[in-house]
Amino acid sequence: MKSLIIYATKYGSAAEVARRIKNQLDGNTELINVMTDPAPTPNHYDTVILGGSIYMGKIQKQLTNYINKNLEELKKKNVGLYICAGHPDKDYVLNEFRNAFPEDLYKHALVKDTLGYVFNFEKLRFFDKLILRAFKGDSVSTSELYDDRIASFSQAFNK
Ligand SMILES: Cc1cc2nc3c(=O)[nH]c(=O)nc-3n(C[C@H](O)[C@H](O)[C@H](O)COP(=O)(O)O)c2cc1C
């Protein structure tokens, strides 16, 4: 199996999730940060996994641009979608997830899941710190990357 993981991240959690998925996928997997590197078209891959993180309700525009540009080709592939998102309400996050990807790609995807979040106040830029403090109600650094979900997400492609 030939796989491509395209991710977008600001502080590294979506990248860490991408690395963990890569380690669990059979075959050859290419890992691309769409915010810093040119992303190949999906043509030559069996599986394409797309992951981003949510800021103010949205995923990174570089990932959205890649998806919009390659949507028809992506719909011919085994697709996985994931987000990193820190809102504590499950239904709220599910709604963020649905809004982050085009509806037809969301429906087409073999697997889609929220795979964790990181709040690291020491790393955040000034304005992000202010926004996160208002969003969260405190300045406590916490993180959870869901290894059980990452494992089932990856296994779905190895079947
Ligand atoms: C400025 C800021 C805004 C955020 N906005 C949201 C949001 O609207 N919804 C949400 O679920 N999580 C939100 N988060 C949490 C991030 O999605 C979470 O920290 C994620 O792990 C960041 O991913 P990254 O390390 O790949 O950039 C926000 C975080 C920051 C710092």
PDB file of C-alpha atoms and ligand atoms in Angstrom:
ATOM      1  CA  MET A   1       0.000   0.000   0.000  1.00  0.00           C
ATOM      2  CA  LYS A   2       1.225   3.476  -0.897  1.00  0.00           C
ATOM      3  CA  SER A   3      -0.020   6.198   1.433  1.00  0.00           C
ATOM      4  CA  LEU A   4       0.200   9.957   1.642  1.00  0.00           C
ATOM      5  CA  ILE A   5      -0.434  11.896   4.837  1.00  0.00           C
ATOM      6  CA  ILE A   6      -1.010  15.602   4.314  1.00  0.00           C
ATOM      7  CA  TYR A   7      -1.253  17.617   7.501  1.00  0.00           C
ATOM      8  CA  ALA A   8      -1.413  21.219   8.679  1.00  0.00           C
ATOM      9  CA  THR A   9      -0.270  22.336  12.110  1.00  0.00           C
ATOM     10  CA  LYS A  10       0.619  25.501  13.990  1.00  0.00           C
ATOM     11  CA  TYR A  11       2.145  24.138  17.197  1.00  0.00           C
ATOM     12  CA  GLY A  12       2.858  20.515  16.306  1.00  0.00           C
ATOM     13  CA  SER A  13       0.029  18.327  17.588  1.00  0.00           C
ATOM     14  CA  ALA A  14      -1.449  17.495  14.157  1.00  0.00           C
ATOM     15  CA  ALA A  15       2.143  16.708  13.044  1.00  0.00           C
ATOM     16  CA  GLU A  16       2.707  14.368  15.978  1.00  0.00           C
ATOM     17  CA  VAL A  17      -0.572  12.567  15.188  1.00  0.00           C
ATOM     18  CA  ALA A  18       0.538  12.250  11.537  1.00  0.00           C
ATOM     19  CA  ARG A  19       3.837  10.653  12.645  1.00  0.00           C
ATOM     20  CA  ARG A  20       2.008   8.198  14.908  1.00  0.00           C
ATOM     21  CA  ILE A  21      -0.342   7.188  12.079  1.00  0.00           C
ATOM     22  CA  LYS A  22       2.618   6.772   9.702  1.00  0.00           C
ATOM     23  CA  ASN A  23       4.329   4.435  12.190  1.00  0.00           C
ATOM     24  CA  GLN A  24       1.274   2.186  12.210  1.00  0.00           C
ATOM     25  CA  LEU A  25       0.460   2.034   8.496  1.00  0.00           C
ATOM     26  CA  ASP A  26       1.600  -0.926   6.396  1.00  0.00           C
ATOM     27  CA  GLY A  27       3.578  -0.210   3.222  1.00  0.00           C
ATOM     28  CA  ASN A  28       5.167   3.066   2.145  1.00  0.00           C
ATOM     29  CA  THR A  29       3.944   6.298   3.664  1.00  0.00           C
ATOM     30  CA  GLU A  30       4.922   9.819   2.693  1.00  0.00           C
ATOM     31  CA  LEU A  31       4.398  12.610   5.235  1.00  0.00           C
ATOM     32  CA  ILE A  32       3.850  16.179   4.013  1.00  0.00           C
ATOM     33  CA  ASN A  33       3.341  19.397   5.971  1.00  0.00           C
ATOM     34  CA  VAL A  34       1.142  21.355   3.557  1.00  0.00           C
ATOM     35  CA  MET A  35       2.009  24.618   5.343  1.00  0.00           C
ATOM     36  CA  THR A  36       5.708  24.382   4.563  1.00  0.00           C
ATOM     37  CA  ASP A  37       6.196  21.872   1.736  1.00  0.00           C
ATOM     38  CA  PRO A  38       4.798  21.384  -1.757  1.00  0.00           C
ATOM     39  CA  ALA A  39       2.149  18.652  -1.613  1.00  0.00           C
ATOM     40  CA  PRO A  40       1.972  16.042  -4.385  1.00  0.00           C
ATOM     41  CA  THR A  41      -1.352  15.291  -6.095  1.00  0.00           C
ATOM     42  CA  PRO A  42      -3.145  12.171  -4.795  1.00  0.00           C
ATOM     43  CA  ASN A  43      -2.802  10.336  -8.181  1.00  0.00           C
ATOM     44  CA  HIS A  44      -0.029   7.908  -7.288  1.00  0.00           C
ATOM     45  CA  TYR A  45      -1.340   6.826  -3.875  1.00  0.00           C
ATOM     46  CA  ASP A  46      -3.879   4.228  -2.705  1.00  0.00           C
ATOM     47  CA  THR A  47      -4.568   5.987   0.576  1.00  0.00           C
ATOM     48  CA  VAL A  48      -4.617   9.694   1.383  1.00  0.00           C
ATOM     49  CA  ILE A  49      -4.952  10.916   4.962  1.00  0.00           C
ATOM     50  CA  LEU A  50      -5.744  14.583   5.581  1.00  0.00           C
ATOM     51  CA  GLY A  51      -5.386  16.146   9.010  1.00  0.00           C
ATOM     52  CA  GLY A  52      -5.467  19.632  10.459  1.00  0.00           C
ATOM     53  CA  SER A  53      -6.075  21.482  13.680  1.00  0.00           C
ATOM     54  CA  ILE A  54      -8.959  23.756  14.575  1.00  0.00           C
ATOM     55  CA  TYR A  55      -8.427  27.467  15.219  1.00  0.00           C
ATOM     56  CA  MET A  56     -11.478  29.640  15.825  1.00  0.00           C
ATOM     57  CA  GLY A  57     -13.649  26.890  14.372  1.00  0.00           C
ATOM     58  CA  LYS A  58     -11.642  26.287  11.193  1.00  0.00           C
ATOM     59  CA  ILE A  59      -8.824  24.133   9.830  1.00  0.00           C
ATOM     60  CA  GLN A  60      -5.809  25.743   8.177  1.00  0.00           C
ATOM     61  CA  LYS A  61      -6.538  27.321   4.804  1.00  0.00           C
ATOM     62  CA  GLN A  62      -3.512  25.617   3.194  1.00  0.00           C
ATOM     63  CA  LEU A  63      -5.187  22.252   3.843  1.00  0.00           C
ATOM     64  CA  THR A  64      -8.555  23.505   2.571  1.00  0.00           C
ATOM     65  CA  ASN A  65      -6.865  24.810  -0.597  1.00  0.00           C
ATOM     66  CA  TYR A  66      -5.186  21.449  -1.206  1.00  0.00           C
ATOM     67  CA  ILE A  67      -8.488  19.620  -0.740  1.00  0.00           C
ATOM     68  CA  ASN A  68     -10.441  21.943  -3.015  1.00  0.00           C
ATOM     69  CA  LYS A  69      -7.793  21.670  -5.721  1.00  0.00           C
ATOM     70  CA  ASN A  70      -7.726  17.852  -5.586  1.00  0.00           C
ATOM     71  CA  LEU A  71     -11.270  17.007  -4.558  1.00  0.00           C
ATOM     72  CA  GLU A  72     -12.278  14.841  -7.538  1.00  0.00           C
ATOM     73  CA  GLU A  73      -9.065  12.798  -7.360  1.00  0.00           C
ATOM     74  CA  LEU A  74      -9.384  12.405  -3.576  1.00  0.00           C
ATOM     75  CA  LYS A  75     -12.843  10.915  -4.011  1.00  0.00           C
ATOM     76  CA  LYS A  76     -11.261   8.022  -5.949  1.00  0.00           C
ATOM     77  CA  LYS A  77      -8.906   7.135  -3.045  1.00  0.00           C
ATOM     78  CA  ASN A  78      -9.135   5.507   0.369  1.00  0.00           C
ATOM     79  CA  VAL A  79      -9.414   8.637   2.452  1.00  0.00           C
ATOM     80  CA  GLY A  80      -8.946   9.287   6.163  1.00  0.00           C
ATOM     81  CA  LEU A  81      -9.741  12.603   7.837  1.00  0.00           C
ATOM     82  CA  TYR A  82      -8.679  13.747  11.278  1.00  0.00           C
ATOM     83  CA  ILE A  83      -8.548  16.897  13.328  1.00  0.00           C
ATOM     84  CA  CYS A  84      -6.878  18.046  16.508  1.00  0.00           C
ATOM     85  CA  ALA A  85      -9.344  20.175  18.463  1.00  0.00           C
ATOM     86  CA  GLY A  86      -9.510  21.195  22.085  1.00  0.00           C
ATOM     87  CA  HIS A  87     -13.118  22.148  22.701  1.00  0.00           C
ATOM     88  CA  PRO A  88     -14.432  20.009  25.599  1.00  0.00           C
ATOM     89  CA  ASP A  89     -17.897  19.395  24.090  1.00  0.00           C
ATOM     90  CA  LYS A  90     -18.017  16.325  21.799  1.00  0.00           C
ATOM     91  CA  ASP A  91     -20.986  17.539  19.731  1.00  0.00           C
ATOM     92  CA  TYR A  92     -19.375  20.935  19.284  1.00  0.00           C
ATOM     93  CA  VAL A  93     -16.190  19.285  17.983  1.00  0.00           C
ATOM     94  CA  LEU A  94     -18.191  16.998  15.689  1.00  0.00           C
ATOM     95  CA  ASN A  95     -19.779  20.084  14.206  1.00  0.00           C
ATOM     96  CA  GLU A  96     -16.338  21.711  13.766  1.00  0.00           C
ATOM     97  CA  PHE A  97     -15.198  18.515  12.033  1.00  0.00           C
ATOM     98  CA  ARG A  98     -18.156  18.482   9.605  1.00  0.00           C
ATOM     99  CA  ASN A  99     -17.613  22.129   8.741  1.00  0.00           C
ATOM    100  CA  ALA A 100     -13.879  21.670   8.212  1.00  0.00           C
ATOM    101  CA  PHE A 101     -14.171  19.351   5.178  1.00  0.00           C
ATOM    102  CA  PRO A 102     -16.389  19.365   2.074  1.00  0.00           C
ATOM    103  CA  GLU A 103     -19.530  17.310   2.721  1.00  0.00           C
ATOM    104  CA  ASP A 104     -18.930  14.839  -0.127  1.00  0.00           C
ATOM    105  CA  LEU A 105     -15.356  14.134   1.016  1.00  0.00           C
ATOM    106  CA  TYR A 106     -16.537  13.739   4.612  1.00  0.00           C
ATOM    107  CA  LYS A 107     -19.110  11.172   3.454  1.00  0.00           C
ATOM    108  CA  HIS A 108     -16.609   9.416   1.185  1.00  0.00           C
ATOM    109  CA  ALA A 109     -13.948   9.027   3.912  1.00  0.00           C
ATOM    110  CA  LEU A 110     -13.301   5.501   5.160  1.00  0.00           C
ATOM    111  CA  VAL A 111     -12.344   6.788   8.602  1.00  0.00           C
ATOM    112  CA  LYS A 112     -12.713  10.161  10.289  1.00  0.00           C
ATOM    113  CA  ASP A 113     -11.919  10.990  13.887  1.00  0.00           C
ATOM    114  CA  THR A 114     -10.809  13.619  16.369  1.00  0.00           C
ATOM    115  CA  LEU A 115      -7.427  12.400  17.537  1.00  0.00           C
ATOM    116  CA  GLY A 116      -6.498  14.777  20.367  1.00  0.00           C
ATOM    117  CA  TYR A 117      -5.224  18.228  21.246  1.00  0.00           C
ATOM    118  CA  VAL A 118      -2.360  20.025  22.943  1.00  0.00           C
ATOM    119  CA  PHE A 119      -2.638  23.219  24.990  1.00  0.00           C
ATOM    120  CA  ASN A 120       0.892  24.372  25.714  1.00  0.00           C
ATOM    121  CA  PHE A 121       0.739  27.930  27.029  1.00  0.00           C
ATOM    122  CA  GLU A 122       4.549  28.208  27.136  1.00  0.00           C
ATOM    123  CA  LYS A 123       4.760  27.715  23.384  1.00  0.00           C
ATOM    124  CA  LEU A 124       1.874  29.950  22.312  1.00  0.00           C
ATOM    125  CA  ARG A 125       2.337  33.299  20.615  1.00  0.00           C
ATOM    126  CA  PHE A 126       0.988  36.335  22.475  1.00  0.00           C
ATOM    127  CA  PHE A 127      -2.404  36.641  20.762  1.00  0.00           C
ATOM    128  CA  ASP A 128      -2.977  32.885  20.658  1.00  0.00           C
ATOM    129  CA  LYS A 129      -2.360  32.824  24.412  1.00  0.00           C
ATOM    130  CA  LEU A 130      -5.015  35.516  24.953  1.00  0.00           C
ATOM    131  CA  ILE A 131      -7.516  33.749  22.700  1.00  0.00           C
ATOM    132  CA  LEU A 132      -6.920  30.354  24.281  1.00  0.00           C
ATOM    133  CA  ARG A 133      -7.174  31.754  27.809  1.00  0.00           C
ATOM    134  CA  ALA A 134     -10.564  33.294  26.919  1.00  0.00           C
ATOM    135  CA  PHE A 135     -11.699  30.100  25.150  1.00  0.00           C
ATOM    136  CA  LYS A 136     -10.588  27.772  27.934  1.00  0.00           C
ATOM    137  CA  GLY A 137     -11.175  29.935  31.002  1.00  0.00           C
ATOM    138  CA  ASP A 138      -7.684  29.336  32.475  1.00  0.00           C
ATOM    139  CA  SER A 139      -3.990  29.095  31.477  1.00  0.00           C
ATOM    140  CA  VAL A 140      -3.371  25.490  32.393  1.00  0.00           C
ATOM    141  CA  SER A 141      -1.336  23.475  29.874  1.00  0.00           C
ATOM    142  CA  THR A 142      -2.872  20.067  29.123  1.00  0.00           C
ATOM    143  CA  SER A 143      -2.701  17.597  26.285  1.00  0.00           C
ATOM    144  CA  GLU A 144      -4.292  14.350  25.181  1.00  0.00           C
ATOM    145  CA  LEU A 145      -3.426  12.471  22.015  1.00  0.00           C
ATOM    146  CA  TYR A 146      -5.767   9.495  21.828  1.00  0.00           C
ATOM    147  CA  ASP A 147      -3.525   6.522  21.025  1.00  0.00           C
ATOM    148  CA  ASP A 148      -6.445   4.069  21.007  1.00  0.00           C
ATOM    149  CA  ARG A 149      -8.236   6.098  18.342  1.00  0.00           C
ATOM    150  CA  ILE A 150      -5.001   6.627  16.390  1.00  0.00           C
ATOM    151  CA  ALA A 151      -4.506   2.845  16.384  1.00  0.00           C
ATOM    152  CA  SER A 152      -8.011   2.040  15.098  1.00  0.00           C
ATOM    153  CA  PHE A 153      -7.785   4.878  12.568  1.00  0.00           C
ATOM    154  CA  SER A 154      -4.554   3.404  11.170  1.00  0.00           C
ATOM    155  CA  GLN A 155      -5.730  -0.209  11.307  1.00  0.00           C
ATOM    156  CA  ALA A 156      -8.749   0.594   9.111  1.00  0.00           C
ATOM    157  CA  PHE A 157      -6.335   1.118   6.188  1.00  0.00           C
ATOM    158  CA  ASN A 158      -4.264  -2.008   6.826  1.00  0.00           C
ATOM    159  CA  LYS A 159      -7.246  -4.376   6.350  1.00  0.00           C
TER     160      LYS A 159
HETATM  161  C1  LIG B   1      -5.676  30.486  19.447  1.00  0.00           C
HETATM  162  C2  LIG B   1      -6.332  29.135  19.535  1.00  0.00           C
HETATM  163  C3  LIG B   1      -7.640  28.971  19.073  1.00  0.00           C
HETATM  164  C4  LIG B   1      -8.251  27.691  19.138  1.00  0.00           C
HETATM  165  N1  LIG B   1      -9.543  27.556  18.683  1.00  0.00           N
HETATM  166  C5  LIG B   1     -10.148  26.345  18.815  1.00  0.00           C
HETATM  167  C6  LIG B   1     -11.507  26.178  18.377  1.00  0.00           C
HETATM  168  O1  LIG B   1     -12.161  27.081  17.849  1.00  0.00           O
HETATM  169  N2  LIG B   1     -12.068  24.953  18.555  1.00  0.00           N
HETATM  170  C7  LIG B   1     -11.384  23.900  19.108  1.00  0.00           C
HETATM  171  O2  LIG B   1     -11.970  22.805  19.232  1.00  0.00           O
HETATM  172  N3  LIG B   1     -10.091  24.020  19.487  1.00  0.00           N
HETATM  173  C8  LIG B   1      -9.464  25.216  19.360  1.00  0.00           C
HETATM  174  N4  LIG B   1      -8.156  25.352  19.743  1.00  0.00           N
HETATM  175  C9  LIG B   1      -7.398  24.179  20.218  1.00  0.00           C
HETATM  176  C10 LIG B   1      -6.493  23.625  19.126  1.00  0.00           C
HETATM  177  O3  LIG B   1      -7.264  23.048  18.086  1.00  0.00           O
HETATM  178  C11 LIG B   1      -5.548  22.586  19.748  1.00  0.00           C
HETATM  179  O4  LIG B   1      -4.710  23.216  20.668  1.00  0.00           O
HETATM  180  C12 LIG B   1      -4.742  21.818  18.725  1.00  0.00           C
HETATM  181  O5  LIG B   1      -4.095  20.736  19.369  1.00  0.00           O
HETATM  182  C13 LIG B   1      -3.698  22.674  18.021  1.00  0.00           C
HETATM  183  O6  LIG B   1      -3.104  21.933  16.988  1.00  0.00           O
HETATM  184  P1  LIG B   1      -1.625  22.170  16.405  1.00  0.00           P
HETATM  185  O7  LIG B   1      -0.643  21.923  17.533  1.00  0.00           O
HETATM  186  O8  LIG B   1      -1.505  21.147  15.317  1.00  0.00           O
HETATM  187  O9  LIG B   1      -1.535  23.567  15.880  1.00  0.00           O
HETATM  188  C14 LIG B   1      -7.533  26.599  19.684  1.00  0.00           C
HETATM  189  C15 LIG B   1      -6.204  26.781  20.126  1.00  0.00           C
HETATM  190  C16 LIG B   1      -5.613  28.021  20.068  1.00  0.00           C
HETATM  191  C17 LIG B   1      -4.187  28.185  20.548  1.00  0.00           C
END
